[in-house]
Coordinates of C-alpha atoms in Angstrom, one line a residue:
M1 CA 52.8 53.5 -23.1
A2 CA 52.6 50.7 -20.8
E3 CA 49.2 50.2 -19.3
T4 CA 49.0 51.2 -15.3
K5 CA 48.4 47.7 -13.8
G6 CA 45.3 47.2 -12.2
K7 CA 43.5 50.4 -14.0
T8 CA 39.6 49.4 -14.2
P9 CA 39.0 49.4 -18.1
L10 CA 36.8 52.1 -19.4
L11 CA 34.5 49.4 -21.2
T12 CA 32.8 46.8 -19.6
Y13 CA 31.1 44.0 -22.1
P14 CA 28.3 41.9 -20.7
S15 CA 29.7 38.4 -19.5
R16 CA 28.4 35.3 -22.2
N17 CA 27.6 32.7 -20.1
L18 CA 24.4 32.1 -19.9
P19 CA 22.6 32.1 -16.3
D20 CA 22.5 28.5 -14.4
F21 CA 18.9 27.9 -15.1
K22 CA 18.3 25.0 -13.1
K23 CA 19.6 27.9 -10.2
S24 CA 17.3 30.4 -11.6
V25 CA 14.2 28.0 -11.9
K26 CA 13.3 25.3 -9.4
L27 CA 12.8 22.9 -12.1
K28 CA 11.0 20.8 -9.5
Y29 CA 8.1 22.6 -9.7
V30 CA 7.8 23.0 -13.4
K31 CA 7.7 19.5 -13.5
L32 CA 4.9 19.5 -10.4
G33 CA 3.0 22.2 -13.0
Y34 CA 3.3 20.1 -15.8
H35 CA 2.2 17.0 -14.1
Y36 CA -1.0 18.8 -12.8
L37 CA -1.5 20.2 -16.4
I38 CA -1.7 17.4 -17.8
T39 CA -3.6 15.5 -15.7
H40 CA -6.5 17.8 -14.9
G41 CA -6.3 19.7 -18.6
M42 CA -9.9 17.9 -19.5
Y43 CA -11.6 20.0 -16.2
I44 CA -9.6 22.9 -17.2
F45 CA -11.0 22.8 -20.5
L46 CA -14.2 21.6 -19.6
L47 CA -14.8 24.5 -17.1
P48 CA -15.6 27.2 -20.2
L49 CA -17.7 25.5 -22.3
L50 CA -19.2 24.6 -18.8
G51 CA -19.8 28.2 -18.4
L52 CA -21.2 29.0 -21.5
T53 CA -23.8 26.1 -20.8
F54 CA -25.0 27.3 -17.5
A55 CA -24.9 30.8 -18.8
H56 CA -26.9 29.9 -21.8
M57 CA -29.4 27.9 -19.5
S58 CA -30.1 30.9 -17.3
T59 CA -31.5 33.1 -19.9
F60 CA -34.4 30.4 -20.0
S61 CA -37.3 31.6 -18.4
L62 CA -40.8 29.8 -17.6
Q63 CA -42.6 30.2 -20.8
D64 CA -39.1 28.1 -22.4
L65 CA -39.3 25.2 -19.4
H66 CA -43.1 24.8 -20.4
D67 CA -42.3 24.1 -24.0
L68 CA -39.3 22.1 -23.5
W69 CA -41.4 20.2 -21.0
D70 CA -45.1 20.4 -23.8
H71 CA -42.9 19.1 -26.6
L72 CA -41.4 16.2 -24.5
C73 CA -45.2 14.8 -23.8
F74 CA -45.6 15.2 -27.1
N75 CA -43.0 12.7 -27.7
L76 CA -43.7 10.4 -25.1
I77 CA -42.8 7.1 -27.0
S78 CA -39.3 8.3 -27.6
T79 CA -38.8 9.8 -24.2
I80 CA -39.9 6.5 -22.7
L81 CA -37.4 4.6 -25.4
C82 CA -34.5 6.6 -24.7
S83 CA -35.0 6.3 -21.3
T84 CA -35.5 2.1 -21.7
L85 CA -31.8 2.3 -23.7
L86 CA -30.0 4.1 -21.0
V87 CA -31.1 2.2 -18.3
S88 CA -30.5 -0.7 -20.2
L89 CA -27.4 0.3 -20.8
S90 CA -26.2 1.1 -17.2
T91 CA -27.2 -1.7 -16.0
A92 CA -25.6 -4.0 -18.7
Y93 CA -22.3 -2.1 -17.7
F94 CA -22.6 -2.3 -14.0
L95 CA -23.4 -6.5 -14.5
S96 CA -19.7 -6.7 -16.6
Q97 CA -17.6 -4.6 -14.4
P98 CA -15.4 -7.5 -12.5
R99 CA -16.8 -7.9 -8.8
P100 CA -14.6 -6.3 -6.0
V101 CA -11.5 -8.1 -4.4
Y102 CA -10.9 -6.5 -0.7
L103 CA -8.1 -7.0 1.2
V104 CA -10.6 -7.6 4.7
N105 CA -7.2 -8.2 6.7
F106 CA -3.7 -10.2 6.8
S107 CA -1.4 -11.7 9.7
C108 CA 2.4 -12.4 9.8
Y109 CA 3.6 -14.9 11.9
K110 CA 6.2 -14.4 14.5
P111 CA 8.3 -17.0 16.1
E112 CA 9.0 -17.3 19.7
E113 CA 12.2 -16.3 21.2
A114 CA 14.0 -19.3 21.3
R115 CA 13.7 -19.5 17.6
K116 CA 16.1 -16.6 17.0
C117 CA 19.7 -17.1 15.4
P118 CA 22.6 -14.5 15.5
R119 CA 24.4 -14.1 13.3
E120 CA 27.3 -15.4 15.6
T121 CA 25.4 -18.5 16.2
F122 CA 24.6 -18.9 12.7
M123 CA 28.5 -18.9 12.4
D124 CA 29.2 -21.2 15.1
R125 CA 26.1 -23.5 13.8
T126 CA 28.3 -24.1 10.1
R127 CA 31.0 -24.3 11.6
A128 CA 30.3 -26.9 14.6
L129 CA 28.8 -28.8 11.7
G130 CA 32.3 -30.1 10.2
L131 CA 30.7 -30.3 6.9
F132 CA 31.9 -26.8 5.1
S133 CA 35.4 -26.3 3.9
Q134 CA 37.2 -23.5 5.8
E135 CA 37.1 -21.4 2.2
N136 CA 33.2 -21.8 2.2
I137 CA 33.1 -21.0 5.7
K138 CA 34.5 -17.4 4.9
F139 CA 32.4 -17.3 2.1
Q140 CA 29.6 -17.3 4.5
R141 CA 31.2 -15.2 6.9
K142 CA 31.3 -12.9 4.2
I143 CA 27.8 -13.4 2.6
I144 CA 26.5 -12.4 5.9
E145 CA 28.3 -9.4 6.7
R146 CA 26.9 -8.1 3.6
S147 CA 23.6 -9.2 3.7
G148 CA 21.9 -7.0 5.4
L149 CA 20.4 -9.5 8.1
G150 CA 20.5 -8.4 11.9
E151 CA 20.5 -10.1 14.8
S152 CA 16.8 -11.3 15.3
T153 CA 15.9 -13.3 12.3
Y154 CA 14.8 -17.1 12.9
L155 CA 15.1 -20.4 12.1
P156 CA 13.4 -24.3 12.8
E157 CA 14.4 -25.9 15.5
A158 CA 15.4 -29.0 13.6
V159 CA 18.5 -26.3 12.0
I160 CA 19.7 -24.6 14.9
R161 CA 20.3 -28.1 16.6
V162 CA 23.5 -30.2 17.5
P163 CA 23.5 -32.2 15.2
P164 CA 20.8 -30.7 12.9
N165 CA 18.0 -32.8 12.5
P166 CA 16.4 -32.0 9.3
S167 CA 13.3 -34.9 9.0
M168 CA 9.9 -34.7 7.4
E169 CA 8.3 -35.3 11.3
E170 CA 10.2 -31.5 11.7
A171 CA 9.4 -30.1 8.2
R172 CA 5.5 -30.9 9.1
K173 CA 5.9 -29.4 13.0
E174 CA 7.8 -26.1 11.2
A175 CA 4.9 -25.8 8.7
K176 CA 1.8 -26.2 11.1
M177 CA 3.7 -23.7 13.2
V178 CA 4.1 -21.2 10.7
M179 CA 0.3 -21.8 9.0
F180 CA -1.8 -22.0 12.1
G181 CA 0.0 -19.3 14.1
A182 CA -0.5 -17.1 11.3
I183 CA -4.3 -18.1 10.3
D184 CA -5.0 -18.3 14.4
E185 CA -4.1 -14.6 14.7
L186 CA -6.3 -14.1 11.1
F187 CA -9.1 -15.2 12.3
A188 CA -8.7 -14.0 15.8
K189 CA -8.4 -10.0 14.1
T190 CA -11.3 -10.6 11.8
H191 CA -14.2 -12.4 14.1
V192 CA -14.3 -14.7 10.7
K193 CA -15.1 -18.6 11.0
P194 CA -13.8 -21.2 9.6
K195 CA -17.1 -22.1 8.1
D196 CA -17.3 -19.3 6.3
I197 CA -13.7 -19.8 3.9
G198 CA -14.7 -20.9 0.5
I199 CA -11.7 -20.6 -1.5
L200 CA -8.0 -22.0 0.3
I201 CA -5.1 -20.8 -1.2
V202 CA -1.9 -22.5 0.0
N203 CA 1.7 -21.7 -1.5
C204 CA 5.1 -22.8 -0.7
S205 CA 8.2 -23.6 -3.4
L206 CA 10.2 -26.0 -1.7
F207 CA 8.1 -28.4 0.6
N208 CA 5.1 -30.7 -0.7
P209 CA 4.7 -33.6 1.2
T210 CA 1.1 -35.6 1.5
P211 CA -1.3 -35.1 1.9
S212 CA -0.4 -31.2 0.9
L213 CA -0.5 -28.0 3.4
S214 CA -3.6 -27.1 2.3
S215 CA -5.2 -30.6 3.4
M216 CA -3.6 -29.8 6.7
V217 CA -5.3 -26.7 6.8
V218 CA -8.7 -28.2 6.2
N219 CA -8.1 -31.0 8.6
H220 CA -7.1 -28.6 11.4
Y221 CA -9.8 -25.8 11.2
K222 CA -12.0 -28.6 9.8
L223 CA -13.1 -26.3 7.3
R224 CA -16.3 -27.4 4.6
G225 CA -16.6 -30.3 2.4
N226 CA -17.6 -28.1 -0.6
I227 CA -14.1 -26.0 0.0
I228 CA -12.0 -25.0 -3.5
S229 CA -9.1 -25.3 -2.6
Y230 CA -5.1 -25.0 -4.0
N231 CA -1.5 -26.2 -3.0
L232 CA 1.3 -24.1 -5.3
G233 CA 4.8 -25.0 -5.1
G234 CA 7.7 -24.8 -6.9
M235 CA 7.2 -21.7 -8.0
G236 CA 9.7 -19.3 -6.0
C237 CA 9.1 -16.1 -3.8
S238 CA 6.6 -14.7 -6.0
A239 CA 4.3 -17.5 -5.6
G240 CA 2.3 -15.5 -2.8
L241 CA 1.3 -13.1 -5.5
I242 CA 0.5 -15.8 -7.7
S243 CA -2.3 -16.7 -5.1
I244 CA -3.8 -13.6 -4.8
D245 CA -4.3 -13.2 -8.6
L246 CA -5.2 -16.9 -8.4
A247 CA -8.0 -16.1 -5.7
K248 CA -9.0 -12.7 -7.4
D249 CA -10.1 -15.2 -10.7
L250 CA -12.2 -17.2 -8.0
L251 CA -13.7 -14.6 -6.9
Q252 CA -15.1 -13.6 -9.9
V253 CA -17.4 -16.5 -10.3
H254 CA -18.1 -17.4 -6.7
P255 CA -20.5 -15.1 -5.3
N256 CA -20.4 -13.9 -1.2
T257 CA -16.9 -15.4 -0.7
Y258 CA -13.9 -15.5 2.0
A259 CA -10.7 -16.4 0.3
L260 CA -8.1 -17.9 2.2
V261 CA -4.5 -17.0 1.0
I262 CA -1.7 -18.6 2.8
S263 CA 2.3 -17.9 1.7
M264 CA 5.5 -19.1 3.6
E265 CA 8.5 -21.4 3.1
N266 CA 9.9 -24.0 4.7
I267 CA 13.2 -24.3 5.7
T268 CA 13.5 -27.9 7.8
L269 CA 14.0 -30.3 4.8
N270 CA 15.7 -27.5 2.3
W271 CA 18.9 -26.3 4.3
Y272 CA 22.2 -26.9 2.1
F273 CA 24.9 -29.4 3.6
G274 CA 26.8 -29.0 0.5
N275 CA 30.0 -27.3 -0.5
S276 CA 28.8 -25.3 -3.7
R277 CA 29.0 -21.5 -3.1
S278 CA 25.9 -20.9 -5.2
M279 CA 24.1 -23.2 -3.6
L280 CA 25.6 -21.9 0.2
V281 CA 23.7 -18.0 -0.3
S282 CA 20.2 -19.6 0.6
N283 CA 21.7 -20.9 3.7
C284 CA 22.7 -16.9 4.5
L285 CA 19.4 -15.5 3.5
F286 CA 16.2 -17.1 3.9
R287 CA 14.7 -17.5 7.1
M288 CA 11.9 -18.8 9.4
G289 CA 7.9 -16.9 8.5
G290 CA 4.4 -16.9 6.8
A291 CA 1.4 -14.9 6.3
A292 CA -2.2 -15.2 6.3
I293 CA -4.5 -12.9 4.2
L294 CA -8.1 -12.8 4.3
L295 CA -9.7 -11.6 0.6
S296 CA -13.1 -11.1 -0.1
N297 CA -16.3 -10.1 -2.7
R298 CA -19.0 -9.8 -0.3
R299 CA -19.7 -5.8 -0.7
S300 CA -20.9 -5.7 2.7
D301 CA -17.2 -6.0 3.7
H302 CA -16.2 -2.7 2.1
R303 CA -16.4 -1.1 5.5
C304 CA -14.9 -3.6 7.7
S305 CA -12.0 -4.1 5.0
K306 CA -8.5 -2.3 4.6
Y307 CA -8.0 -2.4 1.3
Q308 CA -9.1 -3.3 -2.7
L309 CA -7.2 -5.2 -5.3
V310 CA -6.5 -2.6 -8.0
H311 CA -4.3 -4.4 -10.3
T312 CA -2.5 -8.0 -10.9
V313 CA 0.5 -8.1 -13.3
R314 CA 2.1 -11.5 -13.5
T315 CA 5.0 -12.0 -15.8
H316 CA 6.8 -14.8 -16.7
K317 CA 10.3 -15.6 -18.6
G318 CA 10.6 -19.4 -18.5
A319 CA 10.7 -19.4 -22.4
D320 CA 14.2 -17.8 -22.1
D321 CA 16.8 -20.7 -21.3
K322 CA 19.2 -18.3 -19.5
C323 CA 15.9 -17.0 -16.7
F324 CA 14.5 -20.5 -17.0
S325 CA 17.9 -21.7 -15.2
C326 CA 18.9 -18.8 -13.6
V327 CA 17.5 -20.1 -10.0
T328 CA 17.5 -24.2 -9.7
Q329 CA 17.1 -26.6 -7.0
E330 CA 19.7 -29.5 -8.2
E331 CA 22.2 -32.0 -6.6
D332 CA 25.7 -30.9 -6.7
P333 CA 28.8 -33.5 -7.5
M334 CA 28.7 -34.4 -3.6
G335 CA 24.7 -35.6 -4.2
K336 CA 24.0 -32.9 -1.8
V337 CA 20.2 -31.3 -2.7
G338 CA 20.0 -27.6 -2.6
V339 CA 18.7 -24.3 -4.5
S340 CA 21.5 -22.6 -7.4
L341 CA 21.5 -19.2 -8.2
S342 CA 23.0 -17.9 -10.9
K343 CA 25.2 -15.1 -11.4
E344 CA 22.8 -14.0 -14.1
L345 CA 19.8 -13.5 -11.6
M346 CA 20.3 -9.3 -11.2
A347 CA 20.6 -9.1 -14.8
V348 CA 17.6 -11.3 -15.2
A349 CA 15.4 -10.0 -12.8
G350 CA 16.5 -7.1 -14.2
D351 CA 14.5 -7.8 -17.5
A352 CA 11.8 -9.5 -15.8
L353 CA 11.2 -6.4 -13.9
K354 CA 11.4 -4.1 -17.4
T355 CA 8.5 -5.9 -18.8
N356 CA 5.9 -6.2 -15.6
I357 CA 6.3 -2.8 -15.9
T358 CA 5.8 -2.3 -19.1
T359 CA 2.3 -3.6 -18.7
L360 CA 1.9 -2.3 -15.4
G361 CA 2.8 1.9 -16.3
P362 CA -0.1 2.5 -18.7
L363 CA -2.9 1.2 -15.8
V364 CA -0.9 3.2 -12.8
L365 CA 1.2 5.7 -14.0
P366 CA -0.5 9.6 -15.2
L367 CA -1.2 10.6 -18.3
S368 CA 2.0 13.1 -17.9
E369 CA 4.2 10.7 -17.4
Q370 CA 3.1 8.6 -20.3
L371 CA 3.6 11.2 -22.5
L372 CA 7.2 11.9 -21.7
F373 CA 7.3 8.3 -21.5
F374 CA 6.5 7.9 -25.6
A375 CA 7.8 11.2 -26.7
T376 CA 11.3 9.8 -25.4
L377 CA 10.5 6.6 -26.7
I378 CA 9.6 7.7 -30.7
G379 CA 12.8 9.6 -30.4
R380 CA 15.0 7.3 -29.6
K381 CA 13.4 5.0 -32.2
V382 CA 11.3 6.5 -34.4
L383 CA 14.1 9.9 -34.7
K384 CA 17.0 8.1 -33.9
R385 CA 18.1 10.1 -31.5
K386 CA 20.7 9.6 -28.9
I387 CA 18.2 10.2 -26.1
K388 CA 18.8 8.8 -22.8
P389 CA 15.3 6.4 -22.0
Y390 CA 13.1 8.1 -20.0
I391 CA 12.1 5.9 -16.0
P392 CA 9.0 6.8 -15.3
D393 CA 8.2 8.3 -11.9
F394 CA 6.3 5.8 -10.2
K395 CA 6.6 7.9 -6.9
L396 CA 3.7 9.3 -8.8
A397 CA 1.4 6.2 -8.8
F398 CA 2.2 5.0 -5.6
E399 CA 2.8 6.0 -1.9
H400 CA 4.0 2.7 -1.1
F401 CA 6.3 0.2 -2.2
C402 CA 6.3 -3.6 -1.1
I403 CA 9.7 -5.0 -2.6
H404 CA 10.5 -8.7 -2.3
A405 CA 13.3 -8.6 0.4
G406 CA 15.3 -11.2 -1.8
G407 CA 18.5 -9.6 -0.7
R408 CA 20.5 -6.5 -0.4
A409 CA 21.6 -6.4 -3.7
V410 CA 17.8 -6.9 -5.0
L411 CA 16.7 -4.0 -3.4
D412 CA 20.0 -1.8 -4.2
E413 CA 19.1 -2.4 -7.8
L414 CA 15.5 -1.2 -7.8
E415 CA 16.1 1.3 -5.6
K416 CA 18.6 2.7 -8.4
N417 CA 16.4 1.7 -11.2
L418 CA 12.8 3.5 -10.0
Q419 CA 14.8 6.0 -8.5
L420 CA 13.4 5.6 -5.1
S421 CA 14.3 7.6 -1.6
E422 CA 15.0 5.8 1.8
W423 CA 11.6 6.0 3.0
H424 CA 10.5 4.6 0.6
M425 CA 12.6 1.3 1.0
E426 CA 12.5 1.6 4.1
P427 CA 10.1 -1.0 4.8
S428 CA 11.7 -3.9 2.5
R429 CA 15.4 -3.2 4.2
M430 CA 13.9 -3.1 7.3
T431 CA 12.2 -6.7 6.8
L432 CA 15.2 -8.1 5.2
Y433 CA 17.2 -6.5 8.6
R434 CA 14.7 -7.7 10.7
F435 CA 12.9 -11.2 8.8
G436 CA 15.3 -11.8 6.6
N437 CA 14.7 -13.7 3.2
T438 CA 10.7 -15.0 4.4
S439 CA 10.5 -15.7 0.8
S440 CA 7.1 -15.0 -0.7
S441 CA 5.4 -13.8 2.7
S442 CA 8.3 -10.7 3.1
L443 CA 5.9 -8.4 0.8
W444 CA 3.6 -9.1 3.9
Y445 CA 5.6 -7.9 6.6
E446 CA 6.9 -5.2 4.4
L447 CA 3.3 -3.6 4.7
A448 CA 2.8 -4.4 8.1
Y449 CA 5.6 -2.6 8.7
A450 CA 4.3 0.8 6.8
E451 CA 0.7 0.0 9.3
S452 CA 3.3 0.1 12.2
K453 CA 4.7 3.7 11.4
G454 CA 1.4 5.3 10.5
R455 CA 1.9 6.3 7.1
I456 CA -1.4 4.4 5.3
K457 CA -3.9 6.5 4.4
K458 CA -7.0 6.1 2.8
G459 CA -7.0 6.7 -0.3
D460 CA -2.7 5.3 -0.8
R461 CA -1.6 3.2 -3.4
T462 CA 0.8 0.5 -2.4
W463 CA 3.1 -1.8 -5.4
Q464 CA 3.5 -5.4 -4.2
I465 CA 6.8 -6.5 -6.1
A466 CA 7.8 -9.9 -6.2
F467 CA 10.5 -11.7 -8.1
G468 CA 10.9 -16.1 -8.8
S469 CA 12.5 -18.6 -10.1
G470 CA 10.8 -19.8 -13.5
F471 CA 12.0 -16.7 -14.0
K472 CA 8.6 -14.9 -12.9
C473 CA 8.5 -10.7 -11.8
N474 CA 4.7 -10.1 -10.4
S475 CA 3.2 -7.3 -9.3
A476 CA 0.3 -6.1 -6.7
V477 CA -1.4 -3.1 -6.7
W478 CA -3.4 -2.4 -3.8
R479 CA -5.6 0.9 -2.5
A480 CA -6.2 2.0 1.0
L481 CA -9.9 1.9 1.9
R482 CA -9.2 3.6 5.4
A483 CA -6.3 5.1 7.8
V484 CA -5.1 2.2 8.9
N485 CA -4.5 2.9 13.0
P486 CA -0.8 1.9 14.1
A487 CA -2.7 1.9 17.8
E488 CA -5.6 -0.6 16.6
E489 CA -2.9 -3.2 15.2
K490 CA -1.5 -6.4 15.9
N491 CA 1.4 -7.4 14.0
P492 CA 4.5 -8.9 14.2
W493 CA 5.9 -5.0 14.3
M494 CA 4.3 -3.5 17.1
H495 CA 5.9 -4.1 19.9
E496 CA 9.2 -2.8 18.6
I497 CA 8.2 -0.5 15.8
D498 CA 10.3 2.2 17.8
N499 CA 13.2 1.2 17.2
F500 CA 13.1 1.6 13.7
P501 CA 14.6 2.4 11.2
V502 CA 18.4 1.0 12.2
E503 CA 21.1 2.3 10.3
V504 CA 22.2 -0.8 8.2
P505 CA 26.1 -0.7 7.3
K506 CA 27.1 -2.2 3.7
V507 CA 29.9 -4.5 5.8
A508 CA 28.3 -5.4 9.6
E509 CA 31.7 -7.6 10.4
L510 CA 31.5 -10.4 12.7
R511 CA 33.5 -10.3 16.0
S512 CA 34.3 -13.7 15.8

């Protein structure tokens, strides 16, 4: 007999499809519970023990306490020896601890309005020079449209003038403008006198005149004769964190001292006027800027300082020839000097970052993340399982990220690899948009952005990451000692911070 169409079957069988676990349980809360359990596991297991101890002590009578006191009195020598040993060990422990390094304050230089160079102006000057082929003019236009730079970046007068005037005199003029502008603002913020500075470190990769930049600062501010000064050159965009690390080491051996760190780059004498495409990229990305940072090891500065330096980690991949040669200052076939960027740059940067965070991770990541990482590593390397490598969640270790605004591609790659959100990347992207690549000083424009937005709260941790030629990847970790009130701040963002963030399209086409 034919089955009636649409007839309901007498028996129904349960579906073999299992419920969607991701929909039935919010895995985010499971992970948060796991992290909380591991992080506070010691306290959770100690609570019952402490409860038993207090319960036992509550049974003590006055006679028991009197007997305990008599026992200690009869063993006075043992008590004194134990107390002396305890005091000695405590003293040795505190003396062996490194001196704290405080970031009292910092300032970022904001050039005057006359130095602004909109993208259209940049292309007009590029065409007016008459030095570049039509193909390379189109190439630079393509880079500018995809660079992530906005209309308000700055270039020195000697570069945007027609015709340009890249001379030693103009380069010194730019250096003085940037350095002294940042230092003047820093001294005004901190009320520190120039004579109080005991350590001076200036970093600028491509401009190294004689007398040095550090000597120019000593001469201008009449710093004291026994100042410890360093001038770091040729160390790329990561030299700012190298300067911080050097200052940290010097502050360990010179008590009650202020260290002044100046990070900058000089554009005037390092503009490329040739037709090698690997060197033209620098023209499109690098812009004028600099920062001054005041560090202290005086414990009395704890209250007035903004941050405390927690960790510095330096990675140098120069032993590898590919890494060493991926960013090089050299002459093109026509004898024009420029900075050549290799196509291997992103791969090299990724490898350097991997090495750096392998060292930094155990210092900053919670135990829960370290256990997951090592469990995955054992599964892949020892048990030979096909398991996807576990990327630690650095958002559990840091509240803020300041990634060197070297270019859009660098920021995109790090956002993906570190699994960061748009909110975390905002300071870096807005710095690139507003100020361009200001080399080693870009990290401080980013931190100033976070401060201007009122994001820095007491106890917040900030991770600064920078890349540089050689090839280097350096990190610094800061802990906020107090909440930063944007209404009390003076930095380059203060009058326009309400206009940010802005949407930066993947391609911002030029009109002409």
